[in-house]
Amino acid sequence: MAIPLQVARRQPLRRPLSAPGPREWQRRAVDGVATALVTAAALLGSGVLLLILGYVVWQGAPALNLAFFTERPLPYGEVGGGVAPAILGTLLMLLVAALISVPLGIGTAIYLAEFGRGHFARLVRLVIDLLAGLPSIVVGVFVWALLVRHVVGQYSGLAGAVALAIIMVPIMTRTVEEILRLVPSALREGALALGVPRWRTILGVVLPTARVGVITGVVLSLARAGGETAPLLLTALGNQFFSFNLFEPMAALPVQIYTYAVSPYEDWHTKAWGSALILVLVIGCLSLLTRAVTRRGPF
Amino acid sequence: MIASSQQAPALGAALLAVTLLAVAACGPVKTPTGGAPAQGSQPGPARAGEARTLTGAGATFPAVLYSKWFNEYDKATGVQVNYQSIGSGGGIKSIADQTVDFGASDAPLTDEQLKGTKGGALLHIPMTLGSVVVTYNLPGFNETLRLTPETLAGIYLGEITKWNDPRLTADNPALAAVDKNIVVAHRSDGSGTTAIFTDYLSTVSPAWKERVGSSTSVNWPVGLGGKGNEGVAGEVRQNQYAIGYVELIYALQNKLGVAQLKNKAGKFVEPSVASTTAAAAGVVNTIPDDLRVSIVDAPGEDAYPIAGFTYQLVYQNMTDRAKAATLAKLLWWEIHDGQQYCADLGYAPLPEGIVQKAEGKIKAITAGGQPAFGAS
Amino acid sequence: MAYGAPEPPGQEGAGARPPLRTPAPGRAEAPAARGALARSGLVSADRWFVAATAGLAAGAVLTFAALVALLVAYAAPAVVRFGLGFLTTTVWDPVFERFGAAHLIYGTLVTSAVALLIATPLGVGAALFVAEYAPRWLGDPVSFLVELLAVIPSIIYGLWGFFVLAPFMRAVVEPFLQSSIGQVPIIGALFSGPILGRDLLIGGVILSIMILPTIMAITREVLRAVPDTQREGMLALGSTKWEVIRYAVLPYAQGGIAGAAGLGLARALGETMAVTMVVGNSSSAISPSLFTPGYTMASAIANQFTEADKEIYFSAIVAVALALLLVSTLVNLLARLLVWRFVRGVGTDVAA
């Protein structure tokens, strides 16, 4: 077949070498539809997020003023006041939860990554996976039965913190274990070759090398726990006064949002959105930070 | 003697157990006989020997009043009373389990529930009177809805499903234009408001009594569940053509319509402080010793048919003297000084005879053998 | 293994030292090396360290065991009294003390099914977009935005659902569904009945938004793990992009995608706050219509736990919690099996 002039001149053909039949058009049409659908799915997924975030910002911004951050709630139906006890309560309970869960989570991760062979380690991994998948309301039931009903004997911030800690440990363990596994063996072997005992190797070489990833794990689990509502309803109860006493009920931001949202008061609705805005901002920033960090690589 | 990874778990578990025991031994532990957490964990007392914080939980029915009370009480005395409105059922359970210092409930405990309290005898102290109103959201209907016991029971039984049902238009001719389904709202949580409401329905409707009964939590034939009085008010507000039952103040604050009900005397009565007070007239003479009483479907020309007392629940014999002293003072303040805040919020103040009986109950509270009230 | 006990300094040359070994060449060898390392060369302080970390690890196991034990103990009275009928009867009557959780199980299953039906195609589609179609500069932001959905606390979904989605569904979507598909026989029963604005459908839609990021993120990893040789083979045969995906990539990845859906399902089953604000919280009997108000197991527990004042009532609630625990655990295990078999080591930023 003679070479078309355009091909010799390296110009695009106006007509294909062989005309596409109906079957070819059908396949191309299907391909086009698929591309459109897939793009639509992606747009919808990302669009929904912007919709929700936009609404939270729009509704929540009017609620934010100085009183919102510094005062405590006023009686039902009165306009004004703030959610300061809830903000402080959330921070305090997260702090205590971190104090409990960080040693447990990192310790477990170290065990699994450095010493984990055999049946016990397999059991621990399984349990960590199961704990990670627990509905948070079930965690709340457990902590109520253990702490509220028996040990402490009343609704308390401590019970809330323990519930949050139980939610935090599996996330932290899994993240940190992955990070520790990624530390090159050469570092460990170098230290061991110098006569450093295992425990000092781990604490002095492995962990510091992995510290960015470890912090990521901690922050990730804090971000997740900070947004939990259901377990706190059953354990910390709530408090309209400022309280730093862990053995008394304590307010929390997500619970405050819930209480305000289902109320009939317009002012409280606005405050619910304002609290939601703060929550989204803080948790969102924390999560963005961890993502930025892991993008650059774990070390 | 090198420990293998297989022996490590056993050793580790032992270490963990020892650590936990040590922590548990040091930390405050609630004793089974109802003691409160160790004194060291409380902030310093306002006066010698008195607690500065109290925790209460329960009814949402009086929550509007209580939140006002405890705000004022904090200003007056510096004592912070943390009250969480989780529903009367929650109040009853919490005080029975002793996970709070006082409970609050519109529904008095049944004999069976009284047997299950961890700390012994439980006192019912009446605080105020309120009325359960039927609230509705009817766009375009500008009059006041009138309901009879039969129509109300019919709606909640699911037998009357549309607003223009002839049984409703008989009392409300303007409803004939509203051809919409009735959206029924009720409580999803255990509620004293529900107890009073279903008590009334059981009294006036044999069908209701047989099918559903009366309690803080019932098996509703129809409707949406809202959490707390606030939740039901919220549901009615959010859904057009909805109907629900809430304490009076929630309907007023929410600017929702309030229905007139036909009382025992046959008159359509509006819920108000006056008609609530009328419902309690005469109960002073008939109220039992333990102050548990129901005043639904009360006789009287102006009595509102769905009214009830709301109680605070405290143990007669407490073990924590500091808390008992503060609690007794709080209760005394509530039935005396606190009553001035009632009317503005739509609650009826306690009749004088009831106040005297309540005083007797407060004086009966003991802590470690000594009377708690007037101790300091 | 060439590494022996680290000798104390000062003993160089005192005894025959084992020859130095070159560092482990690849990752595949490292675990074996570490395992032997774990067993050998531990000084006495190391024993305590291993024991301490093992103890902390045991803490997780103890917690889980205690959790199950406590739940079983509290649920026992109800299980004993109602037996298997607890799972099959729908009457939830605290007054007459008859408790059956069938409508709760039904509500949970239906909302989760609706969520899966909506989120799986969307999630797989978005993952395909990011992994196969879009260039890096577009795919990364889209992926990031969808994953941000996982970060939003569930109470905020509840808030948004309560104030925005539910009114929208009631005013626009549900009447439309009722007037269109609702008229078709048999399937139309799904969209029948009065439109109240609080129902299983809205609960399902909210859940679908919440599990979308999970499904998308895992599917994306799964798709990336499909070897390029599969794609190249199809392309060499002259297929279109879609045909490559449909005949080469998706069949290869289907196990992993099923696992992703399973993890999404596990999340949907346990979700409490978002659902409880829009689902209706009503114990009405089981009905085929998606427009009926319903109740899920998690919502029932959240609503009624603090106030179940009779012992048998409380026991029934805890029995529901136990059932929820069992179901979500089973689904979790199954899903992880599917995904782990397919993709080793899922990324840390995937919400589970």
Coordinates of C-alpha atoms in Angstrom, one line a residue, chain A residues 72 74-78 111 115 117-118 120 144 148-155 237-242 245 247-249 258 262-266, chain B residues 5 9 28-30 41-42 53 55 63-64 67-68 71 74 80-86 93-94 97-99 118 227 230-231 233 237 250 253-254:
Chain A
R72 CA -19.4 28.9 80.7
L74 CA -25.8 30.1 80.7
P75 CA -29.1 28.6 81.8
Y76 CA -31.5 27.1 79.2
G77 CA -32.9 29.6 76.9
E78 CA -30.7 32.5 77.8
Y111 CA 7.2 -5.5 71.5
F115 CA 10.5 -9.1 69.7
R117 CA 7.6 -13.9 67.2
G118 CA 5.4 -16.7 68.1
F120 CA 1.7 -14.4 71.8
W144 CA -19.0 2.5 82.4
V148 CA -18.3 4.4 86.6
R149 CA -20.2 1.6 88.2
H150 CA -17.5 0.2 90.4
V151 CA -14.0 1.6 90.8
V152 CA -14.5 5.3 90.8
G153 CA -18.2 5.1 91.6
Q154 CA -19.4 8.1 89.7
Y155 CA -19.4 9.6 86.2
L237 CA -21.4 12.8 81.5
G238 CA -20.8 16.5 81.2
N239 CA -20.5 19.6 83.3
Q240 CA -21.6 23.2 82.8
F241 CA -19.1 24.5 85.4
F242 CA -15.3 24.7 85.0
N245 CA -11.3 17.3 88.9
F247 CA -13.1 12.3 89.6
E248 CA -16.1 14.5 88.8
P249 CA -18.0 14.6 85.6
Y258 CA -24.8 17.0 70.6
V262 CA -30.9 18.5 69.6
S263 CA -32.1 21.4 71.7
P264 CA -34.8 23.8 70.5
Y265 CA -32.9 27.0 71.1
E266 CA -31.6 29.0 68.1
Chain B
S5 CA 10.3 -14.5 74.0
P9 CA 4.7 -12.6 78.2
P28 CA -9.5 6.6 95.3
V29 CA -11.8 3.6 95.3
K30 CA -15.6 3.7 95.8
S41 CA -9.7 14.5 95.5
Q42 CA -12.3 17.3 96.2
T53 CA -19.5 20.5 94.2
T55 CA -23.5 16.1 90.8
A63 CA -34.1 21.2 83.5
V64 CA -34.9 24.7 82.5
S67 CA -30.3 25.3 85.3
K68 CA -31.6 28.7 86.4
N71 CA -26.7 29.3 88.2
D74 CA -23.5 29.3 92.4
Q80 CA -21.4 24.4 92.0
V81 CA -24.2 21.9 91.3
N82 CA -23.5 20.1 88.1
Y83 CA -26.9 18.9 86.7
Q84 CA -27.1 16.9 83.5
S85 CA -30.5 16.3 82.0
I86 CA -30.3 12.7 80.8
K93 CA -30.7 4.5 87.4
S94 CA -27.9 6.9 88.4
D97 CA -26.3 2.9 91.3
Q98 CA -25.0 5.8 93.3
T99 CA -23.1 7.2 90.4
K118 CA -27.8 0.4 96.4
K227 CA -33.9 12.7 73.1
E230 CA -35.3 19.4 74.1
G231 CA -35.2 16.6 71.5
A233 CA -39.3 20.1 71.0
R237 CA -39.9 22.4 65.4
Y250 CA -40.0 24.1 76.1
Q253 CA -39.3 29.1 74.5
N254 CA -39.5 27.4 71.2

